[in-house]
XYZ file of C-alpha atoms in Angstrom:
227
model
C -0.014 -0.079 -0.027
C 1.117 3.893 -0.725
C 0.087 6.521 1.532
C -0.449 10.196 0.308
C 2.883 12.098 1.086
C 0.931 15.436 1.445
C -2.396 17.046 1.824
C -3.761 18.089 -1.571
C -5.866 17.699 -4.602
C -5.111 14.833 -6.837
C -4.824 16.044 -10.450
C -3.950 12.783 -12.068
C -3.479 8.934 -11.221
C -3.323 6.019 -13.275
C -0.817 4.079 -15.746
C 1.912 5.450 -17.806
C 2.325 4.254 -21.536
C 5.561 3.098 -21.541
C 5.971 3.087 -25.439
C 5.116 6.912 -25.439
C 6.977 7.503 -22.073
C 4.658 10.493 -21.461
C 3.332 11.669 -18.003
C 0.003 13.902 -17.393
C 0.177 16.925 -15.587
C -3.924 16.888 -15.696
C -5.910 14.974 -18.034
C -4.906 15.557 -21.763
C -2.228 17.601 -20.920
C 1.225 15.843 -21.020
C 4.796 15.901 -20.855
C 8.037 13.536 -21.466
C 8.825 11.136 -18.876
C 12.634 11.503 -19.616
C 12.437 15.409 -19.488
C 10.871 15.302 -16.200
C 13.355 12.671 -14.619
C 16.235 12.543 -16.564
C 17.286 9.394 -18.107
C 16.287 6.276 -16.231
C 16.741 3.676 -19.095
C 19.485 1.932 -16.980
C 16.637 1.075 -14.582
C 15.779 -2.656 -15.182
C 12.255 -2.111 -15.020
C 12.286 0.139 -18.066
C 14.165 -1.808 -20.131
C 11.047 -4.337 -20.228
C 12.836 -6.915 -17.936
C 10.294 -6.901 -15.467
C 7.070 -7.939 -17.466
C 4.606 -8.463 -14.623
C 4.803 -4.822 -13.579
C 3.493 -1.652 -14.865
C 4.702 2.184 -14.455
C 2.127 4.315 -12.655
C 1.946 7.786 -11.597
C 0.202 9.939 -9.173
C -0.031 13.798 -9.107
C -0.783 15.806 -6.190
C -1.282 19.528 -6.057
C -0.518 21.486 -2.876
C -2.444 24.768 -2.641
C -0.942 27.544 -0.645
C -3.268 26.874 2.484
C -2.613 23.381 2.612
C -0.003 21.590 5.162
C 3.397 22.375 3.327
C 5.610 19.466 4.551
C 6.015 16.328 2.490
C 6.460 12.425 3.771
C 7.348 9.334 2.457
C 4.589 7.583 0.511
C 6.215 4.085 0.933
C 9.049 2.327 2.702
C 11.876 2.601 0.041
C 15.617 3.354 -0.681
C 16.613 6.351 -2.518
C 19.667 5.978 -4.289
C 19.844 8.999 -6.680
C 18.824 12.458 -6.471
C 18.526 15.029 -9.258
C 17.970 18.843 -9.093
C 16.401 20.421 -11.954
C 16.964 24.370 -11.632
C 14.318 26.215 -13.395
C 11.522 28.607 -13.796
C 9.063 29.133 -10.798
C 5.802 29.475 -12.811
C 2.375 28.749 -11.066
C 1.334 25.216 -10.904
C -2.204 25.990 -10.043
C -4.652 23.422 -12.017
C -5.832 25.952 -14.166
C -2.505 26.969 -15.290
C -1.166 23.293 -15.500
C -4.285 22.445 -17.811
C -3.112 25.026 -20.272
C 0.595 24.819 -20.478
C 2.031 21.296 -21.436
C 5.331 20.658 -20.002
C 4.759 22.787 -17.009
C 6.795 20.411 -14.602
C 9.492 20.033 -16.955
C 10.008 23.973 -17.060
C 9.857 24.528 -13.252
C 12.690 23.822 -10.600
C 12.160 20.806 -9.304
C 13.998 17.897 -7.068
C 13.798 14.252 -8.219
C 14.622 11.034 -6.004
C 15.158 7.940 -7.713
C 15.285 4.571 -5.881
C 13.669 1.111 -5.042
C 10.606 -0.075 -3.093
C 9.165 -3.715 -2.996
C 7.818 -3.582 -6.632
C 10.803 -1.976 -8.554
C 11.152 1.570 -9.436
C 10.206 4.428 -6.981
C 10.459 8.171 -7.600
C 9.275 11.090 -5.894
C 9.474 14.612 -7.359
C 8.860 18.029 -5.446
C 8.080 20.706 -8.027
C 8.821 24.109 -7.105
C 6.338 26.988 -8.147
C 5.674 30.753 -8.180
C 7.001 31.856 -4.816
C 8.183 28.355 -3.879
C 11.870 28.517 -5.061
C 12.826 26.890 -1.791
C 12.492 23.389 -1.634
C 14.129 21.786 1.576
C 14.697 18.199 2.045
C 15.807 17.004 5.480
C 17.321 13.753 4.435
C 19.612 15.907 1.640
C 21.576 18.797 3.574
C 23.608 19.385 0.471
C 20.686 20.153 -1.646
C 20.254 24.169 -2.103
C 17.553 25.149 -4.407
C 16.916 27.978 -6.338
C 20.805 29.525 -6.625
C 21.837 32.180 -8.947
C 24.773 30.241 -9.716
C 22.347 27.633 -11.553
C 21.142 29.763 -14.296
C 23.171 28.273 -16.716
C 21.106 25.129 -16.337
C 17.653 26.691 -16.241
C 17.082 26.613 -19.778
C 18.922 23.678 -20.653
C 16.686 20.592 -21.507
C 17.576 16.797 -21.701
C 16.813 16.765 -25.552
C 18.677 20.177 -26.503
C 21.801 19.887 -24.401
C 23.380 16.661 -25.507
C 26.581 17.526 -25.973
C 28.728 20.509 -24.962
C 32.601 20.848 -25.903
C 32.269 17.119 -26.670
C 30.765 16.016 -23.400
C 27.240 15.467 -22.296
C 25.924 18.181 -20.012
C 22.774 17.136 -18.181
C 20.146 19.705 -17.249
C 20.282 18.670 -13.478
C 22.714 18.238 -10.392
C 23.134 14.904 -9.197
C 24.117 13.118 -5.950
C 24.407 9.343 -5.471
C 23.663 7.913 -2.117
C 24.825 4.383 -2.418
C 22.269 2.696 -0.291
C 22.597 5.278 2.659
C 19.133 6.263 2.509
C 16.137 4.074 4.034
C 13.069 5.535 4.485
C 10.018 4.080 6.148
C 6.366 4.889 5.257
C 5.187 8.353 6.590
C 8.869 9.367 7.476
C 9.067 13.352 6.966
C 11.125 14.186 3.760
C 11.000 18.086 3.517
C 8.846 21.184 3.012
C 7.764 23.602 0.364
C 7.269 27.286 1.103
C 3.698 27.668 0.440
C 1.885 25.206 -2.149
C 3.174 23.218 -4.997
C 3.243 19.814 -6.628
C 4.199 16.400 -5.988
C 4.542 13.674 -8.574
C 5.329 9.864 -7.755
C 6.166 7.506 -10.661
C 6.395 3.859 -9.549
C 6.307 0.495 -10.763
C 3.671 -2.031 -9.154
C 2.242 -5.565 -10.281
C 0.060 -5.294 -13.555
C -3.741 -5.522 -12.689
C -3.030 -5.699 -8.964
C -3.688 -2.654 -8.023
C -6.509 -0.799 -6.707
C -6.763 3.186 -6.752
C -8.074 4.755 -3.378
C -8.193 8.169 -5.006
C -9.136 9.567 -8.320
C -8.536 13.063 -10.065
C -10.476 16.043 -8.396
C -10.196 14.615 -5.189
C -8.890 15.807 -1.838
C -6.410 13.582 -0.208
C -4.808 14.062 3.525
C -1.389 13.122 4.283
C -1.247 9.288 5.392
C -4.570 8.178 3.553
C -4.099 5.358 1.074
C -3.890 6.139 -2.478
C -3.302 2.611 -3.762
C -3.629 -0.842 -2.388
C -3.136 -4.476 -3.532
C -5.939 -6.302 -4.560
């Protein structure tokens, strides 16, 4: 079972089409999985080696008045952190519904790792007035720095080679199994509201969603359960 990591509104939840490799901000408005998370082709499950699993996503919007801390939705081990410097546009649902790729434009912090069923990723997306994303378990992370301006407009698809060397649009840290999170552990906080995006593997056709788009959800309430 996974629980909601925040108080907020569910904007989208469901399976990801692995062939197209796109996510949904809100129904019908899509963006690239690779642009959002960075390259994940080395992860076993995304190479099709786990034929009994499907990739899923859940997008939860935190309004300015919501509890602004975020917690672990499951027991898992983050192994990689990617900090994508970016813009700080509003992520209100009416904006997300009109601007495809909004979450790939905004500053965000992505944690990639493993849970019981394979890939688990947790992304905290910045927003207008929410440039500071603080993560308790990652004291070296500093967001919204002027020194990162050179990365703000570099995308995964347009910044392949610079001086014959690949330059990714993010700053990466490797944890080498140092992090072990339990369900409900506090991860960090936003300043005011923003958005959390979960991308994870789970067994195909053995998953029951406990939430639906447009539903308000509270921290710790179940979002998925095993059938």
